[in-house]
Amino acid sequence: MSQTITFHEVSTPAARKAMVAQRWPVDKVLELFNLPFNDLLFRAQQVHRENFDPQEIELATLLSIKTGGCPEDCGYCPQAARYDTGVKAQKMLELETVLAAARKAKEHGATRFCMGAAWRSPKDRDLEHVEAMVRGVKELGMEACATLGMLEDGQAERLKEAGLDYYNHNLDTAPEFYNNIIHTRDYENRLDTLDKVRNAGIKVCCGGIVGMGESRRQRAGLIAQLANLDPYPDSVPINNLVQVEGTPLHGAEPIDPLEFVRTVAVARITMPTARVRMSAGRREMGESVQALCFLAGANSIFYGDKLLTTGNPDADADSALLEKLGMHAKHVTQEVKC
Ligand code: SAM
Ligand code: DTB
Ligand code: SF4
């Protein structure tokens, strides 16, 4: 008689990993991508409604706390020192400047404040400053998120101690496409950092970029990687490549906007309780495509007129769009510490 083995009866980490990897084989994810558009959106909206208020959108504001001069070679990124993009390397922002931006974001209705740094990985002395920023953001009663590159042992614990809620570290694309985009760090490095974040008790924000010349199967490969993380990320940013002159990916064939909507829908179906964020690339999208993304299960946006170095829709235009759609911003749920 055949016996079914459950996940918890599998003993070795490798065997567990293999079993988890079966949860969303790439072929199954690709089948979702290939559904008729209306069927895909209907399914995504059903999953969305089972898990979230369909009218509620999380507003997260981004700030670049250390801009440009990055030693890495990510082919999409305007902040890599080796590309001539017009982005100048700057020093890390002062604590007061960061907290003034966080206060302003809160006044405008953002509940999450995300601080980004153009580092391969943070130095311990840099981390001290970031810890102070995290503490300050938490004192405002906002959720704090940081994206600082790869973490060394002990650094995630320090950020957790300072009160960090989320750490953003993207897989960016499917493993088999990754070497077309980045050569200065590998996929395993990224997975290691995600493990460190999770083990320190910080929530994982992890997604990727589409529109970099990848195939639909490779987009399915990215979503499968994310959905098979154990557990899958709490937040999933889906970026549409913002093409910046001077980067190797400038001039890449843009994806059809409806393919972006499909990617959001597949992320929603495969990661039902994650916050799926329509991240970079909204300015180029128009209202109708964004409305379709909300229907496909996106329930978070970057809010404010700038991402890290590139533009984002004006906050007023976003508020008007939400109102037009009868949607509303998620409220601050945390206590403000005095
Ligand atoms: N340096 C850190 C790192 O790479 O981990 C943190 C900052 S980095 C700018 C954060 C993420 O922004 C990248 O992983 C990538 O997914 C996204 N990103 C950067 N440039 C982009 C672009 N031009 N279009 C879309 N997403 C972009
Ligand atoms: C993410 O996935 N997208 C954000 C955030 N995490 C840090 C960054 C988008 C950057 C877009 C290009 C720029 O503005 O420099
Ligand atoms: Fe550096 Fe991050 Fe840009 Fe890569 S994505 S070049 S690591 S700032």
mmCIF file of N, CA and C in Angstrom, residues 15-99:
data_model
loop_
_atom_site.group_PDB
_atom_site.id
_atom_site.type_symbol
_atom_site.label_atom_id
_atom_site.label_comp_id
_atom_site.label_asym_id
_atom_site.label_seq_id
_atom_site.Cartn_x
_atom_site.Cartn_y
_atom_site.Cartn_z
ATOM 1 N N ALA A 15 15.748 17.526 1.920
ATOM 2 C CA ALA A 15 14.531 16.839 1.471
ATOM 3 C C ALA A 15 13.323 17.762 1.615
ATOM 4 N N ARG A 16 13.320 18.528 2.712
ATOM 5 C CA ARG A 16 12.215 19.470 2.920
ATOM 6 C C ARG A 16 12.202 20.517 1.824
ATOM 7 N N LYS A 17 13.428 21.013 1.500
ATOM 8 C CA LYS A 17 13.538 22.041 0.485
ATOM 9 C C LYS A 17 12.997 21.529 -0.855
ATOM 10 N N ALA A 18 13.365 20.267 -1.179
ATOM 11 C CA ALA A 18 12.924 19.673 -2.444
ATOM 12 C C ALA A 18 11.411 19.569 -2.469
ATOM 13 N N MET A 19 10.831 19.196 -1.297
ATOM 14 C CA MET A 19 9.381 19.036 -1.253
ATOM 15 C C MET A 19 8.682 20.390 -1.405
ATOM 16 N N VAL A 20 9.250 21.409 -0.721
ATOM 17 C CA VAL A 20 8.671 22.749 -0.825
ATOM 18 C C VAL A 20 8.756 23.221 -2.266
ATOM 19 N N ALA A 21 9.893 22.883 -2.913
ATOM 20 C CA ALA A 21 10.088 23.339 -4.290
ATOM 21 C C ALA A 21 8.998 22.804 -5.209
ATOM 22 N N GLN A 22 8.349 21.717 -4.799
ATOM 23 C CA GLN A 22 7.274 21.154 -5.611
ATOM 24 C C GLN A 22 5.970 21.931 -5.473
ATOM 25 N N ARG A 23 5.885 22.809 -4.469
ATOM 26 C CA ARG A 23 4.614 23.487 -4.209
ATOM 27 C C ARG A 23 4.154 24.228 -5.469
ATOM 28 N N TRP A 24 5.058 24.949 -6.096
ATOM 29 C CA TRP A 24 4.710 25.661 -7.325
ATOM 30 C C TRP A 24 5.775 25.382 -8.387
ATOM 31 N N PRO A 25 5.672 24.201 -9.065
ATOM 32 C CA PRO A 25 6.615 23.962 -10.158
ATOM 33 C C PRO A 25 6.428 25.039 -11.231
ATOM 34 N N VAL A 26 7.511 25.354 -11.933
ATOM 35 C CA VAL A 26 7.439 26.441 -12.930
ATOM 36 C C VAL A 26 6.315 26.164 -13.937
ATOM 37 N N ASP A 27 6.137 24.896 -14.332
ATOM 38 C CA ASP A 27 5.096 24.580 -15.326
ATOM 39 C C ASP A 27 3.703 24.969 -14.828
ATOM 40 N N LYS A 28 3.483 24.750 -13.515
ATOM 41 C CA LYS A 28 2.165 25.083 -12.959
ATOM 42 C C LYS A 28 1.961 26.609 -12.939
ATOM 43 N N VAL A 29 3.018 27.324 -12.645
ATOM 44 C CA VAL A 29 2.928 28.793 -12.647
ATOM 45 C C VAL A 29 2.713 29.289 -14.074
ATOM 46 N N LEU A 30 3.409 28.646 -15.009
ATOM 47 C CA LEU A 30 3.258 29.043 -16.418
ATOM 48 C C LEU A 30 1.822 28.784 -16.904
ATOM 49 N N GLU A 31 1.219 27.694 -16.412
ATOM 50 C CA GLU A 31 -0.192 27.424 -16.777
ATOM 51 C C GLU A 31 -1.081 28.591 -16.362
ATOM 52 N N LEU A 32 -0.788 29.172 -15.177
ATOM 53 C CA LEU A 32 -1.577 30.341 -14.751
ATOM 54 C C LEU A 32 -1.380 31.502 -15.723
ATOM 55 N N PHE A 33 -0.121 31.771 -16.054
ATOM 56 C CA PHE A 33 0.172 32.857 -17.006
ATOM 57 C C PHE A 33 -0.590 32.662 -18.325
ATOM 58 N N ASN A 34 -0.748 31.393 -18.723
ATOM 59 C CA ASN A 34 -1.340 31.104 -20.036
ATOM 60 C C ASN A 34 -2.868 31.088 -20.034
ATOM 61 N N LEU A 35 -3.489 31.269 -18.869
ATOM 62 C CA LEU A 35 -4.967 31.263 -18.810
ATOM 63 C C LEU A 35 -5.527 32.415 -19.649
ATOM 64 N N PRO A 36 -6.763 32.262 -20.151
ATOM 65 C CA PRO A 36 -7.416 33.438 -20.745
ATOM 66 C C PRO A 36 -7.413 34.571 -19.717
ATOM 67 N N PHE A 37 -7.189 35.797 -20.184
ATOM 68 C CA PHE A 37 -7.005 36.946 -19.289
ATOM 69 C C PHE A 37 -8.124 37.059 -18.250
ATOM 70 N N ASN A 38 -9.370 36.940 -18.713
ATOM 71 C CA ASN A 38 -10.498 37.124 -17.780
ATOM 72 C C ASN A 38 -10.540 36.024 -16.723
ATOM 73 N N ASP A 39 -10.201 34.797 -17.117
ATOM 74 C CA ASP A 39 -10.177 33.700 -16.139
ATOM 75 C C ASP A 39 -9.095 33.951 -15.094
ATOM 76 N N LEU A 40 -7.933 34.405 -15.579
ATOM 77 C CA LEU A 40 -6.819 34.659 -14.660
ATOM 78 C C LEU A 40 -7.204 35.759 -13.663
ATOM 79 N N LEU A 41 -7.782 36.839 -14.171
ATOM 80 C CA LEU A 41 -8.137 37.944 -13.276
ATOM 81 C C LEU A 41 -9.259 37.559 -12.314
ATOM 82 N N PHE A 42 -10.185 36.742 -12.798
ATOM 83 C CA PHE A 42 -11.288 36.305 -11.935
ATOM 84 C C PHE A 42 -10.734 35.475 -10.771
ATOM 85 N N ARG A 43 -9.832 34.551 -11.104
ATOM 86 C CA ARG A 43 -9.235 33.710 -10.049
ATOM 87 C C ARG A 43 -8.440 34.547 -9.070
ATOM 88 N N ALA A 44 -7.648 35.484 -9.605
ATOM 89 C CA ALA A 44 -6.812 36.320 -8.734
ATOM 90 C C ALA A 44 -7.690 37.160 -7.809
ATOM 91 N N GLN A 45 -8.785 37.687 -8.336
ATOM 92 C CA GLN A 45 -9.665 38.530 -7.532
ATOM 93 C C GLN A 45 -10.361 37.684 -6.443
ATOM 94 N N GLN A 46 -10.695 36.435 -6.798
ATOM 95 C CA GLN A 46 -11.295 35.547 -5.773
ATOM 96 C C GLN A 46 -10.319 35.330 -4.625
ATOM 97 N N VAL A 47 -9.078 34.985 -4.970
ATOM 98 C CA VAL A 47 -8.061 34.740 -3.932
ATOM 99 C C VAL A 47 -7.863 36.015 -3.107
ATOM 100 N N HIS A 48 -7.834 37.133 -3.811
ATOM 101 C CA HIS A 48 -7.621 38.408 -3.135
ATOM 102 C C HIS A 48 -8.721 38.669 -2.103
ATOM 103 N N ARG A 49 -9.960 38.461 -2.506
ATOM 104 C CA ARG A 49 -11.094 38.726 -1.607
ATOM 105 C C ARG A 49 -11.145 37.770 -0.428
ATOM 106 N N GLU A 50 -10.604 36.553 -0.623
ATOM 107 C CA GLU A 50 -10.576 35.596 0.509
ATOM 108 C C GLU A 50 -9.595 36.068 1.580
ATOM 109 N N ASN A 51 -8.652 36.918 1.208
ATOM 110 C CA ASN A 51 -7.575 37.263 2.137
ATOM 111 C C ASN A 51 -7.483 38.725 2.531
ATOM 112 N N PHE A 52 -8.084 39.608 1.743
ATOM 113 C CA PHE A 52 -7.932 41.050 1.993
ATOM 114 C C PHE A 52 -9.229 41.793 1.714
ATOM 115 N N ASP A 53 -9.321 42.996 2.293
ATOM 116 C CA ASP A 53 -10.346 43.946 1.888
ATOM 117 C C ASP A 53 -9.947 44.431 0.489
ATOM 118 N N PRO A 54 -10.782 44.157 -0.527
ATOM 119 C CA PRO A 54 -10.362 44.480 -1.896
ATOM 120 C C PRO A 54 -10.273 45.980 -2.179
ATOM 121 N N GLN A 55 -10.790 46.782 -1.247
ATOM 122 C CA GLN A 55 -10.752 48.243 -1.475
ATOM 123 C C GLN A 55 -9.537 48.900 -0.813
ATOM 124 N N GLU A 56 -8.787 48.112 -0.043
ATOM 125 C CA GLU A 56 -7.728 48.719 0.770
ATOM 126 C C GLU A 56 -6.344 48.624 0.120
ATOM 127 N N ILE A 57 -5.642 49.730 0.096
ATOM 128 C CA ILE A 57 -4.305 49.781 -0.506
ATOM 129 C C ILE A 57 -3.294 50.277 0.515
ATOM 130 N N GLU A 58 -2.190 49.594 0.592
ATOM 131 C CA GLU A 58 -1.115 50.062 1.478
ATOM 132 C C GLU A 58 -0.281 51.120 0.744
ATOM 133 N N LEU A 59 0.011 52.210 1.435
ATOM 134 C CA LEU A 59 0.858 53.253 0.852
ATOM 135 C C LEU A 59 2.220 53.209 1.539
ATOM 136 N N ALA A 60 3.253 52.960 0.729
ATOM 137 C CA ALA A 60 4.616 52.898 1.274
ATOM 138 C C ALA A 60 5.420 54.009 0.598
ATOM 139 N N THR A 61 6.175 54.747 1.392
ATOM 140 C CA THR A 61 7.006 55.813 0.803
ATOM 141 C C THR A 61 8.475 55.420 0.871
ATOM 142 N N LEU A 62 9.157 55.680 -0.244
ATOM 143 C CA LEU A 62 10.574 55.301 -0.374
ATOM 144 C C LEU A 62 11.458 56.519 -0.185
ATOM 145 N N LEU A 63 12.623 56.295 0.386
ATOM 146 C CA LEU A 63 13.625 57.367 0.426
ATOM 147 C C LEU A 63 15.006 56.744 0.211
ATOM 148 N N SER A 64 15.773 57.367 -0.671
ATOM 149 C CA SER A 64 17.141 56.917 -0.866
ATOM 150 C C SER A 64 18.007 57.589 0.190
ATOM 151 N N ILE A 65 18.493 56.787 1.139
ATOM 152 C CA ILE A 65 19.295 57.382 2.235
ATOM 153 C C ILE A 65 20.776 57.426 1.870
ATOM 154 N N LYS A 66 21.150 56.676 0.833
ATOM 155 C CA LYS A 66 22.539 56.733 0.339
ATOM 156 C C LYS A 66 22.457 56.460 -1.169
ATOM 157 N N THR A 67 22.680 57.516 -1.930
ATOM 158 C CA THR A 67 22.446 57.440 -3.376
ATOM 159 C C THR A 67 23.748 57.267 -4.158
ATOM 160 N N GLY A 68 23.693 56.397 -5.163
ATOM 161 C CA GLY A 68 24.736 56.311 -6.191
ATOM 162 C C GLY A 68 26.080 55.751 -5.728
ATOM 163 N N GLY A 69 26.983 55.622 -6.711
ATOM 164 C CA GLY A 69 28.345 55.161 -6.412
ATOM 165 C C GLY A 69 28.435 53.700 -6.042
ATOM 166 N N CYS A 70 27.444 52.905 -6.429
ATOM 167 C CA CYS A 70 27.425 51.498 -6.006
ATOM 168 C C CYS A 70 28.408 50.668 -6.838
ATOM 169 N N PRO A 71 29.169 49.772 -6.176
ATOM 170 C CA PRO A 71 30.167 48.965 -6.895
ATOM 171 C C PRO A 71 29.577 47.806 -7.718
ATOM 172 N N GLU A 72 28.288 47.519 -7.541
ATOM 173 C CA GLU A 72 27.689 46.362 -8.221
ATOM 174 C C GLU A 72 27.385 46.673 -9.691
ATOM 175 N N ASP A 73 27.032 45.623 -10.449
ATOM 176 C CA ASP A 73 26.829 45.843 -11.900
ATOM 177 C C ASP A 73 25.411 45.515 -12.380
ATOM 178 N N CYS A 74 24.408 45.632 -11.491
ATOM 179 C CA CYS A 74 23.019 45.308 -11.853
ATOM 180 C C CYS A 74 22.640 46.099 -13.119
ATOM 181 N N GLY A 75 22.293 45.381 -14.171
ATOM 182 C CA GLY A 75 22.139 45.983 -15.499
ATOM 183 C C GLY A 75 20.997 46.967 -15.636
ATOM 184 N N TYR A 76 20.107 47.000 -14.640
ATOM 185 C CA TYR A 76 18.943 47.902 -14.690
ATOM 186 C C TYR A 76 19.186 49.188 -13.908
ATOM 187 N N CYS A 77 20.281 49.245 -13.133
ATOM 188 C CA CYS A 77 20.310 50.221 -12.038
ATOM 189 C C CYS A 77 21.082 51.510 -12.342
ATOM 190 N N PRO A 78 20.388 52.642 -12.186
ATOM 191 C CA PRO A 78 21.033 53.939 -12.422
ATOM 192 C C PRO A 78 22.084 54.292 -11.372
ATOM 193 N N GLN A 79 22.132 53.533 -10.272
ATOM 194 C CA GLN A 79 23.031 53.896 -9.171
ATOM 195 C C GLN A 79 24.372 53.171 -9.217
ATOM 196 N N ALA A 80 24.550 52.298 -10.203
ATOM 197 C CA ALA A 80 25.823 51.576 -10.322
ATOM 198 C C ALA A 80 26.880 52.559 -10.821
ATOM 199 N N ALA A 81 27.998 52.641 -10.103
ATOM 200 C CA ALA A 81 29.025 53.644 -10.423
ATOM 201 C C ALA A 81 29.573 53.468 -11.839
ATOM 202 N N ARG A 82 29.576 52.212 -12.300
ATOM 203 C CA ARG A 82 30.218 51.945 -13.608
ATOM 204 C C ARG A 82 29.395 52.438 -14.807
ATOM 205 N N TYR A 83 28.127 52.785 -14.606
ATOM 206 C CA TYR A 83 27.325 53.270 -15.744
ATOM 207 C C TYR A 83 27.200 54.792 -15.679
ATOM 208 N N ASP A 84 27.218 55.410 -16.854
ATOM 209 C CA ASP A 84 27.137 56.863 -16.905
ATOM 210 C C ASP A 84 25.659 57.257 -17.025
ATOM 211 N N THR A 85 25.037 57.459 -15.885
ATOM 212 C CA THR A 85 23.585 57.700 -15.880
ATOM 213 C C THR A 85 23.227 59.101 -15.379
ATOM 214 N N GLY A 86 24.236 59.856 -14.951
ATOM 215 C CA GLY A 86 23.970 61.190 -14.411
ATOM 216 C C GLY A 86 23.626 61.168 -12.922
ATOM 217 N N VAL A 87 23.552 59.968 -12.303
ATOM 218 C CA VAL A 87 23.293 59.919 -10.857
ATOM 219 C C VAL A 87 24.640 60.071 -10.137
ATOM 220 N N LYS A 88 24.742 61.103 -9.302
ATOM 221 C CA LYS A 88 26.016 61.363 -8.604
ATOM 222 C C LYS A 88 26.022 60.647 -7.255
ATOM 223 N N ALA A 89 27.210 60.158 -6.889
ATOM 224 C CA ALA A 89 27.330 59.511 -5.574
ATOM 225 C C ALA A 89 27.191 60.568 -4.483
ATOM 226 N N GLN A 90 26.369 60.271 -3.504
ATOM 227 C CA GLN A 90 26.176 61.204 -2.381
ATOM 228 C C GLN A 90 26.487 60.511 -1.065
ATOM 229 N N LYS A 91 26.715 61.325 -0.039
ATOM 230 C CA LYS A 91 26.934 60.761 1.303
ATOM 231 C C LYS A 91 25.590 60.290 1.880
ATOM 232 N N MET A 92 25.683 59.493 2.924
ATOM 233 C CA MET A 92 24.440 59.071 3.573
ATOM 234 C C MET A 92 23.726 60.298 4.158
ATOM 235 N N LEU A 93 22.392 60.284 4.076
ATOM 236 C CA LEU A 93 21.629 61.428 4.598
ATOM 237 C C LEU A 93 21.755 61.499 6.122
ATOM 238 N N GLU A 94 21.608 62.717 6.635
ATOM 239 C CA GLU A 94 21.597 62.914 8.089
ATOM 240 C C GLU A 94 20.293 62.366 8.669
ATOM 241 N N LEU A 95 20.383 61.963 9.920
ATOM 242 C CA LEU A 95 19.205 61.407 10.610
ATOM 243 C C LEU A 95 17.998 62.350 10.528
ATOM 244 N N GLU A 96 18.219 63.632 10.794
ATOM 245 C CA GLU A 96 17.089 64.570 10.825
ATOM 246 C C GLU A 96 16.410 64.706 9.446
ATOM 247 N N THR A 97 17.238 64.642 8.391
ATOM 248 C CA THR A 97 16.676 64.744 7.029
ATOM 249 C C THR A 97 15.755 63.552 6.772
ATOM 250 N N VAL A 98 16.215 62.378 7.200
ATOM 251 C CA VAL A 98 15.424 61.153 6.979
ATOM 252 C C VAL A 98 14.124 61.221 7.781
ATOM 253 N N LEU A 99 14.236 61.647 9.027
ATOM 254 C CA LEU A 99 13.026 61.675 9.864
ATOM 255 C C LEU A 99 12.038 62.755 9.407
#
